[in-house]
Coordinates of C-alpha atoms and ligand atoms in Angstrom, one line a residue:
X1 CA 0.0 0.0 0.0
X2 CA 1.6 3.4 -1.0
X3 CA 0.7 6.4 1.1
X4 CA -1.9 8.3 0.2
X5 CA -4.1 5.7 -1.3
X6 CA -7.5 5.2 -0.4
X7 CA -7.6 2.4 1.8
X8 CA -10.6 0.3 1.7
X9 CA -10.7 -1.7 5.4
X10 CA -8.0 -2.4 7.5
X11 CA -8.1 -4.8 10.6
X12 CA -6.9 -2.0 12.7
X13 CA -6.7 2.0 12.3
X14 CA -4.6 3.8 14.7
X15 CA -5.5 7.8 15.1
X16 CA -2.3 9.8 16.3
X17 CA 1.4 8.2 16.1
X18 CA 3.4 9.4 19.7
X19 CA 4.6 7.0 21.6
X20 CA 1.1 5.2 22.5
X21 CA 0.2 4.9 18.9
X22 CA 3.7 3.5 17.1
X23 CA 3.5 1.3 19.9
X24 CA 0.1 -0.1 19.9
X25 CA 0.6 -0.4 15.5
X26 CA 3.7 -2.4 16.0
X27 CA 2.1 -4.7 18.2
X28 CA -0.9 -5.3 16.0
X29 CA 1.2 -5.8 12.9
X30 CA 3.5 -8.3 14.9
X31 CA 0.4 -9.9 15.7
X32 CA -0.5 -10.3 11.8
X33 CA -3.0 -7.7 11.5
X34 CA -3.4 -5.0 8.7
X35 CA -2.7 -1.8 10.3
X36 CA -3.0 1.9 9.5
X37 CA -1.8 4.9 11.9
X38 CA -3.3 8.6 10.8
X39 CA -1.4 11.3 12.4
X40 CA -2.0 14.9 11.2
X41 CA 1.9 15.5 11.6
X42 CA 2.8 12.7 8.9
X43 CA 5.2 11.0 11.0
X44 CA 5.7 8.9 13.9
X45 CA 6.9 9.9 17.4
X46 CA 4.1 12.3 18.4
X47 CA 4.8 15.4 21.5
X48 CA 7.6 12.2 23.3
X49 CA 9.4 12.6 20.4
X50 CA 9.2 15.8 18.8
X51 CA 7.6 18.2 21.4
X52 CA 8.7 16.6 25.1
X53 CA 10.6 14.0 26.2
X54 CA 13.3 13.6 23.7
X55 CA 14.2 17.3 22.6
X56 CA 13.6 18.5 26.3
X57 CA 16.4 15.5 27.9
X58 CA 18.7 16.5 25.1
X59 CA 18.8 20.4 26.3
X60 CA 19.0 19.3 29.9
X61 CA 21.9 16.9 29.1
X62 CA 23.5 19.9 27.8
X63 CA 22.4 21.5 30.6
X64 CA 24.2 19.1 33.2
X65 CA 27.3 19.0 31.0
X66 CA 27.4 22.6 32.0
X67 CA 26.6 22.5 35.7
X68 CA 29.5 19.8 36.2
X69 CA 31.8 22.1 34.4
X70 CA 30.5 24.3 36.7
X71 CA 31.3 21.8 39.9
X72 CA 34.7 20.9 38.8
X73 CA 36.2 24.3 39.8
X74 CA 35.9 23.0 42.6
X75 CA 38.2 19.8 42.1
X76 CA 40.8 21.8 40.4
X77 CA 39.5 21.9 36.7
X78 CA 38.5 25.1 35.2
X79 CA 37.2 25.3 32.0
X80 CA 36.5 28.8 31.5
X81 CA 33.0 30.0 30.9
X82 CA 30.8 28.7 28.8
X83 CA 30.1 30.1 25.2
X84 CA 26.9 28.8 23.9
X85 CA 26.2 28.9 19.9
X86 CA 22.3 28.2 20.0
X87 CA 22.6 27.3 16.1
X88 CA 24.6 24.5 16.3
X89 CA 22.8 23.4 19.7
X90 CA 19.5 23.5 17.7
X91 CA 20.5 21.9 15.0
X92 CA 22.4 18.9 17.1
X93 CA 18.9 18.4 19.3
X94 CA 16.7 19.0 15.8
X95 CA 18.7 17.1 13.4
X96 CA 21.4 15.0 15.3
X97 CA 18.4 13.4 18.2
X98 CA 15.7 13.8 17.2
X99 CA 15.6 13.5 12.9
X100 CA 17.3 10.2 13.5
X101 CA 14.7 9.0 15.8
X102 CA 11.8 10.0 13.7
X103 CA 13.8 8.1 11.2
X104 CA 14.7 5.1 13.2
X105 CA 11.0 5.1 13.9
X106 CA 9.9 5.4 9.9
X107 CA 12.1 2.5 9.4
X108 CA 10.5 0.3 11.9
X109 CA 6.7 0.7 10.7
X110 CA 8.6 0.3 7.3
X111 CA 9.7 -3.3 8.0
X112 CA 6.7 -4.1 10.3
X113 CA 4.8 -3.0 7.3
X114 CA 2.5 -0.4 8.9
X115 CA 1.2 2.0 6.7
X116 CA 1.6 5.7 8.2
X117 CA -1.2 8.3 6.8
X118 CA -0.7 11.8 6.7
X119 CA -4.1 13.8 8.0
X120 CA -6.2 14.6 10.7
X121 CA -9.0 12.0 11.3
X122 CA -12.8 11.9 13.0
X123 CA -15.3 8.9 13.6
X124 CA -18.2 9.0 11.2
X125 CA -19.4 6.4 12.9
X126 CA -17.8 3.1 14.7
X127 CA -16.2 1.7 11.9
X128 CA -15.3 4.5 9.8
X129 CA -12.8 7.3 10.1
X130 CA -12.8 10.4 7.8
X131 CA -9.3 11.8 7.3
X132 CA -8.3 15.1 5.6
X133 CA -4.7 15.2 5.2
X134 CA -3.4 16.2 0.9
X135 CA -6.6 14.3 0.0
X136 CA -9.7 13.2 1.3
X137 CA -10.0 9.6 2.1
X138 CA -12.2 7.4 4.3
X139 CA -10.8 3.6 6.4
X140 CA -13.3 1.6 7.4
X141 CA -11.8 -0.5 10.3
X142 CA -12.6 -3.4 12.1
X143 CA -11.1 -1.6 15.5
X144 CA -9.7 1.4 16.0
X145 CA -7.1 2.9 18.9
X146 CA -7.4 6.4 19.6
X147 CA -4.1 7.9 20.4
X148 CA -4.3 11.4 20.1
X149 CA -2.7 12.7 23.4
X150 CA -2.4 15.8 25.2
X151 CA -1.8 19.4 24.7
X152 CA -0.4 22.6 27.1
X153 CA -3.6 24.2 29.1
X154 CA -4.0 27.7 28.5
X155 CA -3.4 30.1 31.6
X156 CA -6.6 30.6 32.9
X157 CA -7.9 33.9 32.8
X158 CA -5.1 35.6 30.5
X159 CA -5.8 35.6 26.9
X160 CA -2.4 37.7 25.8
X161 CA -1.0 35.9 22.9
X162 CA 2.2 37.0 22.0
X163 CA 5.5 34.9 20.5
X164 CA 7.2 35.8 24.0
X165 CA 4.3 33.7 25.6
X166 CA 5.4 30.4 24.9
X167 CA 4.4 26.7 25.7
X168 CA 7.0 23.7 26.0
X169 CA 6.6 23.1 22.1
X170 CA 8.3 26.9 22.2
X171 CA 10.4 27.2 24.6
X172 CA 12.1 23.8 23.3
X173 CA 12.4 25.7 19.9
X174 CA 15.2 27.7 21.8
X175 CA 14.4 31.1 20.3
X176 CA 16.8 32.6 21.9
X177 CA 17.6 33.0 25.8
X178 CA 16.0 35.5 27.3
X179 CA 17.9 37.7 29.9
X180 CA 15.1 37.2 32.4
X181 CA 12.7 34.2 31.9
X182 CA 8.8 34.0 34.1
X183 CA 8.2 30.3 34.3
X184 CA 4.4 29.7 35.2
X185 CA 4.0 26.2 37.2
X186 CA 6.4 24.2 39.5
X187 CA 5.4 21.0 38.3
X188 CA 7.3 18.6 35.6
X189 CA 8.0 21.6 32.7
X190 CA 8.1 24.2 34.4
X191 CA 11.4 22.6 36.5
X192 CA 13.0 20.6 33.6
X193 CA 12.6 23.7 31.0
X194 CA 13.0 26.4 33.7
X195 CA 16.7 24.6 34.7
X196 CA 18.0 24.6 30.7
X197 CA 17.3 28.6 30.6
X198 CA 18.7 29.4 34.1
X199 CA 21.8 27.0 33.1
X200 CA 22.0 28.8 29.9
X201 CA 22.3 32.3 31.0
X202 CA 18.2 33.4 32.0
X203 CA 17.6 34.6 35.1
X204 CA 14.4 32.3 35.7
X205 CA 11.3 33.4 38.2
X206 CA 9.0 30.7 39.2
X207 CA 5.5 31.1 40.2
X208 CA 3.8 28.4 41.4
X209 CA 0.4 27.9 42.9
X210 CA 0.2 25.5 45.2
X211 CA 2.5 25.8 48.5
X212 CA 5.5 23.6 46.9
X213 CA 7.2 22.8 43.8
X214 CA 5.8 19.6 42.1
X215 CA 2.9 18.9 44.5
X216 CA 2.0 15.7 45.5
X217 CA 5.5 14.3 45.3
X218 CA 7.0 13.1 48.3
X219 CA 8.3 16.5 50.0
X220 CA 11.7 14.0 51.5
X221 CA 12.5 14.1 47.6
X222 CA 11.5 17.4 46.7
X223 CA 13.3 19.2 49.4
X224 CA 16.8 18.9 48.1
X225 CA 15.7 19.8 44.4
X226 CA 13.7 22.9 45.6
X227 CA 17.2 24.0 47.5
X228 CA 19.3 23.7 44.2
X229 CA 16.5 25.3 42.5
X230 CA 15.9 28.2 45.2
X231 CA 20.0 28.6 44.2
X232 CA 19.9 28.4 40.1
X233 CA 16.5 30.6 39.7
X234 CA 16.5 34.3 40.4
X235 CA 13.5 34.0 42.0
X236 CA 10.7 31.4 43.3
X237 CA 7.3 32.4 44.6
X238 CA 5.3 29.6 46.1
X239 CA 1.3 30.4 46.7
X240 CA 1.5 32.7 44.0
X241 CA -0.7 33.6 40.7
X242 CA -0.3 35.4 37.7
X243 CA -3.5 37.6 37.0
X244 CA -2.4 39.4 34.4
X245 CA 0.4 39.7 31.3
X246 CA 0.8 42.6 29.3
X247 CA 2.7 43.2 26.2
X248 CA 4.7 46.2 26.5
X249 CA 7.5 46.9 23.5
X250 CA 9.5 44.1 23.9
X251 CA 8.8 43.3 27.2
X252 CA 5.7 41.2 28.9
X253 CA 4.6 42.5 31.8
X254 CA 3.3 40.1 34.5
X255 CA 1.0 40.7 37.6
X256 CA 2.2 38.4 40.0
X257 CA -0.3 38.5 42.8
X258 CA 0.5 40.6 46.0
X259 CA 3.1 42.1 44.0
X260 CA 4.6 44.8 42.0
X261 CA 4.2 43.9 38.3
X262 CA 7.2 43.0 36.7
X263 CA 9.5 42.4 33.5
X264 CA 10.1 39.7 31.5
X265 CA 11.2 39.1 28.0
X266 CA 9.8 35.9 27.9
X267 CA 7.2 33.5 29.3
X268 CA 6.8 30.1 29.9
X269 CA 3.3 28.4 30.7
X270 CA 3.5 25.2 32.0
X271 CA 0.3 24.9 33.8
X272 CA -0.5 21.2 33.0
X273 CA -1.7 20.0 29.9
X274 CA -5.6 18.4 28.6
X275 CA -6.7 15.5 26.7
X276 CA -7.2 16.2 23.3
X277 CA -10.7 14.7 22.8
X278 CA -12.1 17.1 21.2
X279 CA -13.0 17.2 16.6
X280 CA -12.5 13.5 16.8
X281 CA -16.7 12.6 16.0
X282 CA -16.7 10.8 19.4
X283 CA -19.6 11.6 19.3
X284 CA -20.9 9.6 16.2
X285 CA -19.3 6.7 18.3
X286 CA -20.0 5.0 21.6
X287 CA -17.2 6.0 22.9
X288 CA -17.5 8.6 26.6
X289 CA -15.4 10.9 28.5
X290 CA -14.4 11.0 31.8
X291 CA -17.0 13.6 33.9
X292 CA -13.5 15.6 34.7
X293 CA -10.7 16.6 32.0
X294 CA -12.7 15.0 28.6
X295 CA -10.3 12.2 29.1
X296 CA -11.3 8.4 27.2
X297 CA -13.2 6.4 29.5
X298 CA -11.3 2.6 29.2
X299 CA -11.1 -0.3 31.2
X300 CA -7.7 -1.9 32.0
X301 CA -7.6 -3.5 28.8
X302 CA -8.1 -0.4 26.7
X303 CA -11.7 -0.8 26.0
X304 CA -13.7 2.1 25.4
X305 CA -17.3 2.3 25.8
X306 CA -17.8 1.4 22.3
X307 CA -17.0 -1.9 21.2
X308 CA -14.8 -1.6 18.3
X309 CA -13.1 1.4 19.3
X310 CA -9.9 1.6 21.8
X311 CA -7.8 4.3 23.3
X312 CA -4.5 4.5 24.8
X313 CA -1.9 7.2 26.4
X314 CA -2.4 11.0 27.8
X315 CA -6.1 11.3 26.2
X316 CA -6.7 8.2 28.8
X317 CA -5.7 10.5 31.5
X318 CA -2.7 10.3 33.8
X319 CA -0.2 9.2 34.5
X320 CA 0.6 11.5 31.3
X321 CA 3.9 9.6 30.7
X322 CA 5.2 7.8 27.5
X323 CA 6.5 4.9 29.1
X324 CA 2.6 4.3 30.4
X325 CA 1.4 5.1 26.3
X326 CA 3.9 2.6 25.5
X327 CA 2.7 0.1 27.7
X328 CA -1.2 0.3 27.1
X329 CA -0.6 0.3 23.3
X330 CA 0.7 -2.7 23.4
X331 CA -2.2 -4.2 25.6
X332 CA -4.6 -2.7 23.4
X333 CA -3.4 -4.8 20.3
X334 CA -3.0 -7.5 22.2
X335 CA -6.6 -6.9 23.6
X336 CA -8.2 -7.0 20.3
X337 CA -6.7 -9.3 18.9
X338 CA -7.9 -11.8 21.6
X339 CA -5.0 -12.0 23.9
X340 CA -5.6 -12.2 27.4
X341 CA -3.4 -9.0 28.3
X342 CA -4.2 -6.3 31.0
X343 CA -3.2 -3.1 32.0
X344 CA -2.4 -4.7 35.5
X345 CA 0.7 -3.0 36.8
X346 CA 1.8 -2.4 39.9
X347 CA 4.6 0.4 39.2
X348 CA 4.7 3.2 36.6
X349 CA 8.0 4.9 37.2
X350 CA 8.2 9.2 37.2
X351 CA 11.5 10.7 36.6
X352 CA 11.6 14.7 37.2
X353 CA 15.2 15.3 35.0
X354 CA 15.9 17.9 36.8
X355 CA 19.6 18.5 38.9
X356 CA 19.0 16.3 41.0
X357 CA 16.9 14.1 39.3
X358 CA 13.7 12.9 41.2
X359 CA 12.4 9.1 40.6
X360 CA 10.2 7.3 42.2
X361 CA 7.0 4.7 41.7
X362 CA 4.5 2.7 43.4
X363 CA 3.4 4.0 47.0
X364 CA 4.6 6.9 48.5
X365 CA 4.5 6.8 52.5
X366 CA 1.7 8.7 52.6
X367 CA -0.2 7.3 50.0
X368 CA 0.6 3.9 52.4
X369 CA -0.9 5.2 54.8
X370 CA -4.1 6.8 53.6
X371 CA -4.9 3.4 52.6
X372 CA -4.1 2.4 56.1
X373 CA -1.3 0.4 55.2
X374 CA 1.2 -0.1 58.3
X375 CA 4.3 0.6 56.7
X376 CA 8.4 0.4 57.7
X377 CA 10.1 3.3 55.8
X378 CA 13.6 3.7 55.3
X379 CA 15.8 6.9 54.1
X380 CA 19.4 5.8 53.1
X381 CA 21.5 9.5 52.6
X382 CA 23.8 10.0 49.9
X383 CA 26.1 11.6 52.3
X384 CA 26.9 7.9 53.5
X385 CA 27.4 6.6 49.7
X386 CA 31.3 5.9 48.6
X387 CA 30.2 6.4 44.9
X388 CA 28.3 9.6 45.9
X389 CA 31.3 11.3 47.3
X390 CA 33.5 10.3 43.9
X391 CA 30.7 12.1 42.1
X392 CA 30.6 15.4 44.7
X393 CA 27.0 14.6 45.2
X394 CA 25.9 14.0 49.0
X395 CA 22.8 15.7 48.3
X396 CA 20.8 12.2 47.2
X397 CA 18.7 10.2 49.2
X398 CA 17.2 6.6 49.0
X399 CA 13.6 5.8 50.3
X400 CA 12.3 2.5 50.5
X401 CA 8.3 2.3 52.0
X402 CA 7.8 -1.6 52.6
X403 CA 4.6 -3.3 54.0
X404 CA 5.1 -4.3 58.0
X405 CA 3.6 -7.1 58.0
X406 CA 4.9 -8.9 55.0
X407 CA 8.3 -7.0 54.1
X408 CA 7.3 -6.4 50.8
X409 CA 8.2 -3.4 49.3
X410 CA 5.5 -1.3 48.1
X411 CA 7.4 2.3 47.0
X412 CA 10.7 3.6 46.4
X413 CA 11.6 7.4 46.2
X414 CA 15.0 8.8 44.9
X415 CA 16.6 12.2 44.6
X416 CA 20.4 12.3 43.2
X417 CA 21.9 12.6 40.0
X418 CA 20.8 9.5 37.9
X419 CA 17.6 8.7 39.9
X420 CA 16.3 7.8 36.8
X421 CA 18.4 5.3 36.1
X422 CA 18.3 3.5 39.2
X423 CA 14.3 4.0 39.9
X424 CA 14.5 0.5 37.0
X425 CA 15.4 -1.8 39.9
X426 CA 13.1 -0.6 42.2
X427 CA 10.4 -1.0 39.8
X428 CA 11.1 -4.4 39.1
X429 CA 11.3 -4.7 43.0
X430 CA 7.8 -3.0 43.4
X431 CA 6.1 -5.1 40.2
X432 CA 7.4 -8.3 41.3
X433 CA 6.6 -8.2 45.0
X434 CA 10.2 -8.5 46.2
X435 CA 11.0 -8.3 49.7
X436 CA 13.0 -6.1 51.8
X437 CA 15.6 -8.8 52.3
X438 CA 15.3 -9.7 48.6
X439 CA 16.9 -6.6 48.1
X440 CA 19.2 -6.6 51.2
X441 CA 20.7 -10.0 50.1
X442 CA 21.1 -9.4 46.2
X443 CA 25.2 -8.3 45.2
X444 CA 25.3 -4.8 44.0
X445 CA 28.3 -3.5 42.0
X446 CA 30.6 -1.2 44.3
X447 CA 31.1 2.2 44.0
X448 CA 27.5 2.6 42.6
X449 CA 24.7 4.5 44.0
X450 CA 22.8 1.2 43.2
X451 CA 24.5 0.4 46.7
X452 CA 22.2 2.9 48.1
X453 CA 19.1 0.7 47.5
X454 CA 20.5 -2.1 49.0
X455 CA 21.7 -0.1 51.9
X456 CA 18.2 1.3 52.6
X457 CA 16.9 -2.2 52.3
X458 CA 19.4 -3.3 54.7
X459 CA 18.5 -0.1 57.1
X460 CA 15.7 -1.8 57.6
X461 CA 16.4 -5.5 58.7
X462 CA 17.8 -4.0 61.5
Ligands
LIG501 P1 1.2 12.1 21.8 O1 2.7 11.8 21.9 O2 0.7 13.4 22.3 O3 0.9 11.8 20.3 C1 -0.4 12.1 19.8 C2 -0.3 12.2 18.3 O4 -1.7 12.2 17.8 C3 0.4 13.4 17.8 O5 1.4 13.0 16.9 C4 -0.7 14.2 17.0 O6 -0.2 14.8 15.9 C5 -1.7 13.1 16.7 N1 -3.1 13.6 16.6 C6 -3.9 14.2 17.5 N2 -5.1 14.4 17.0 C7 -5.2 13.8 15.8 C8 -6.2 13.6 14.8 N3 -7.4 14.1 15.0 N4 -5.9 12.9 13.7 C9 -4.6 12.5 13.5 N5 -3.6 12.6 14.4 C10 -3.9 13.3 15.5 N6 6.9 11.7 29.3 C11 7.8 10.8 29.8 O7 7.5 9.7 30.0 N7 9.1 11.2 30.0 C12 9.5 12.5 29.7 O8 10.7 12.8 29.9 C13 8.6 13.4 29.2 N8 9.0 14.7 28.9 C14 8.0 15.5 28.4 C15 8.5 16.8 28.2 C16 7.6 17.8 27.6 C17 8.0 19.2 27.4 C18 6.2 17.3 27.4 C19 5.2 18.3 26.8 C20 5.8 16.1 27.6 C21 6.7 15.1 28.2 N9 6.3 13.8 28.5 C22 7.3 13.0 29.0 C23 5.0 13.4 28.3 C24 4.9 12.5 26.9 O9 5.3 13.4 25.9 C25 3.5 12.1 26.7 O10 3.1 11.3 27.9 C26 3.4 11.1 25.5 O11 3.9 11.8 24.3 C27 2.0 10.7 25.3 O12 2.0 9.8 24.2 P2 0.6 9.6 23.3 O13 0.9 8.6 22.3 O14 -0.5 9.4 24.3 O15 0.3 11.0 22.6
LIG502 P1 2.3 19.5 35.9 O1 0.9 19.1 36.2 O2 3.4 18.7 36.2 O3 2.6 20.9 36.7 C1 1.8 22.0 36.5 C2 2.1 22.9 37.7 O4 1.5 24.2 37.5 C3 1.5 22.4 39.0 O5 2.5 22.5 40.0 C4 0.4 23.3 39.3 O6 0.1 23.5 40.7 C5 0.8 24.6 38.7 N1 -0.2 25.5 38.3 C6 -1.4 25.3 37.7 N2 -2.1 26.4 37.4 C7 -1.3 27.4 37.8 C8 -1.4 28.8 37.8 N3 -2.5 29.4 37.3 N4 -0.4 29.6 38.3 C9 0.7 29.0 38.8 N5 0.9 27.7 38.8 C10 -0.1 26.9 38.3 O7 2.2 20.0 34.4 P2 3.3 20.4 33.3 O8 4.6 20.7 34.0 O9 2.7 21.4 32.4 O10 3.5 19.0 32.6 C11 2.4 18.4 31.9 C12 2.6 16.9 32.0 O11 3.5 16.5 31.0 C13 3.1 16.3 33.3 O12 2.1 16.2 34.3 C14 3.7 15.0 32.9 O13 2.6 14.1 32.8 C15 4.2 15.3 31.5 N6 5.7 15.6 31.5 C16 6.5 14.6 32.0 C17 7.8 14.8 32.1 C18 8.7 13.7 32.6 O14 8.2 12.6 32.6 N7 9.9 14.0 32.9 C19 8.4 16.0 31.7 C20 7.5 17.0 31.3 C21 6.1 16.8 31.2

């Protein structure tokens, strides 16, 4: 099938190709059936790939490279100041990371043989999608996955727009970098995005609305972020709302409430982001939204209320995270194709990529105990950690929350440079039930904050 054909029937049609889409086409193709994805950009690898995760981790790579440059005054090595050329940068993230994803990915539904469509697509009805990309064409399907993900939320109540009011999908362009930067929300973007301009060369002010930076995280883990951050930003203003911008010259003004206005020459809103649910025809479907946040009502196997239609990823609501599109596209596919699979995990790992990073997954203490779980908690500190000190970084911390009764562990938090990595094990630890002394009693490699896990495990046997 070439693209741009009319195509007839397929088993399965796919409607937006991020991470949650590629992933839930592969499957389906692996699985033998005829498969289709529509995305209006032409191309696979959706906001993960050319919007979020992937251009956003190369900047703060760069971003660290320059903050341990920074740190190794300190051990005797100075490099000098940094001279940044955003040209080359931009076209090393654009070109260098992420074209040769989006063509890794090309060459995978290549040789799985899934068809990618160009165009934006609606239901006419439950087995029929309408798609206007370069020509009009209509699929008739015997299921369909919606895929379609997430977009930024507007501010609420300011309706400036203006090219120095950006979104992520901006700000990641790297325009240029602003002498002083606003950053609107303490949560996931606002941090990562807010550290590349401040370790660039912005002074970055923070306003966030709730009384800490990425609420409902485990404040043990937040604590020594928010005290690097308090150092790198000009400015952070917890409680706080913006209730107004104003374009002035060259300048935005913001009203930052209970203060002075003040002057930026850019903005950054990262006040969450909503499903995007909206001019698909669900309504010609059976498919319903959630009461809050018009997010896909589905069951754990990706079901929607309408037989022949599934959905997977952010329009399913949160976790908004690619690893969790990943994983429910490929339940989906396996779903309809008459496998018994289940979204039934335990753990879906977060990773804040921030300096320090921030990892965790499964309970939290507290969310132990609101379910009146009696837990044993443990908090190894980096400050104890051989491979920490090699690295200059005592500022980490291990937490392990394990069930009393049964020594199982239920949660693991980290803060520390490479939490990311290291929240893996944990994970498995969490999905497969291990045991506190499972952990204790298993060899990890020395010097390696790995240790630090075991350690914390070992805290708590007493
Ligand atoms: P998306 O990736 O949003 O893909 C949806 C696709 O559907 C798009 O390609 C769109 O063009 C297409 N589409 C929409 N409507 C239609 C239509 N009507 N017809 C045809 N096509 C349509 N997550 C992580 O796990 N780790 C990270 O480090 C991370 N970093 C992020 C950084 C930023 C700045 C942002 C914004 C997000 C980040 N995320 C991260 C979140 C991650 O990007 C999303 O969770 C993930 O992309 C969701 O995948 P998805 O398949 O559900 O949807
Ligand atoms: P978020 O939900 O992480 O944070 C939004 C923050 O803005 C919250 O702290 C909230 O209290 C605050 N806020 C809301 N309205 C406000 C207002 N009017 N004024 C001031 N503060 C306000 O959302 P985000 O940072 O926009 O990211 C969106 C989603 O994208 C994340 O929830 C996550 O699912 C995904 N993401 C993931 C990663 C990652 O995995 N590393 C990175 C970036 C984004």
């Amino acid at each position: 099938m070439v693209m741009g054909d009319l195509v007839d029937e397929v088993d399965v049609a796919v409607v937006g190709g991020g991470p949650g889409g590629y992933s839930a086409a592969f499957r389906c193709a692996e699985l033998g059936l005829e498969t289709v994805v529509i995305d209006a950009d032409r191309r696979l690898g959706g906001a993960c790939l050319f919007e979020g995760c992937i251009p956003s981790k190369a900047l703060l790579h760069v971003a660290a490279v320059v903050s341990e440059a920074e740190r190794a005054k300190e051990w005797g090595v100075d490099f000098g100041e940094p001279r940044i050329s955003l040209d080359p940068l931009r076209k090393w993230k654009q070109e260098r990371v992420v074209g040769k994803l989006a063509r890794g990915l090309a060459g995978v539904a290549k040789s799985k043989g899934v068809t990618v469509i160009g165009g934006r697509a609606a239901f006419e009805d439950s087995s029929t999608l309408r798609i206007e990309g370069e020509t009009l064409q209509k699929i008739r399907f015997k299921h369909a996955i919606v895929a379609t993900g997430s977009e930024p939320s507007p501010l609420p109540g300011v309706a400036l727009r203006s090219d120095r009011v950006m979104d992520s999908t901006a700000a990641l362009e790297l325009p240029d970098i602003p002498e002083r930067l606003l950053v609107i929300g303490g949560g996931y973007i606002g941090l990562e995005l807010g550290t590349v301009y401040a370790t660039l060369g912005s002074r970055v002010t923070l306003v966030e609305m709730t009384d800490g930076l990425l609420p409902g995280v485990d404040r043990d883990l937040v604590q020594p972020l928010q005290r690097r951050i308090e150092k790198l930003f000009a400015a952070v203003h917890l409680r706080t709302k913006v209730t107004g911008l104003r374009e002035t010259g060259d300048r935005i003004e913001a009203a930052l409430e209970g203060q002075e206005p003040q002057a930026f020459d850019r903005v950054l809103v990262a006040v969450g982001r909503r499903a995007r649910s909206g001019s698909l025809g669900l309504e010609a479907t059976g498919v319903r939204l959630t009461d809050r946040g018009g997010f896909i009502r589905i069951d754990e196997r990706g079901r929607t209320d309408d037989p022949h239609v599934y959905a997977v990823g952010d329009v399913t609501g949160e976790p908004m995270l690619a690893h969790r599109a990943m994983r429910q596209g490929k339940v989906a596919a396996e779903a309809l194709a008459g496998q018994p699979a289940a979204f039934d995990n335990v753990a879906i790992p977060a990773v804040v990529f921030t300096d320090p990073e921030i990892a965790w997954c499964g309970l939290s203490e507290a969310q132990a105990k609101s379910q009146g779980m009696e837990t044993k908690v443990s908090k190894f500190q980096w400050a104890a950690s051989g491979r920490a000190a090699t690295i200059g970084r005592a500022d980490g911390l291990t937490k392990l929350v394990a069930e009393a009764a049964s020594g199982r562990v239920v949660g693991v938090g980290i803060v520390g440079p490479g939490a990311g990595e290291l929240i893996a094990e944990a994970t498995l630890a969490v999905e497969t039930a291990a045991l506190v002394e499972d952990i204790a009693a298993t060899i990890h490699a020395h010097p390696t904050l790995s240790e630090t896990l075991m350690e914390a495990a070992e805290n708590l046997l007493g």
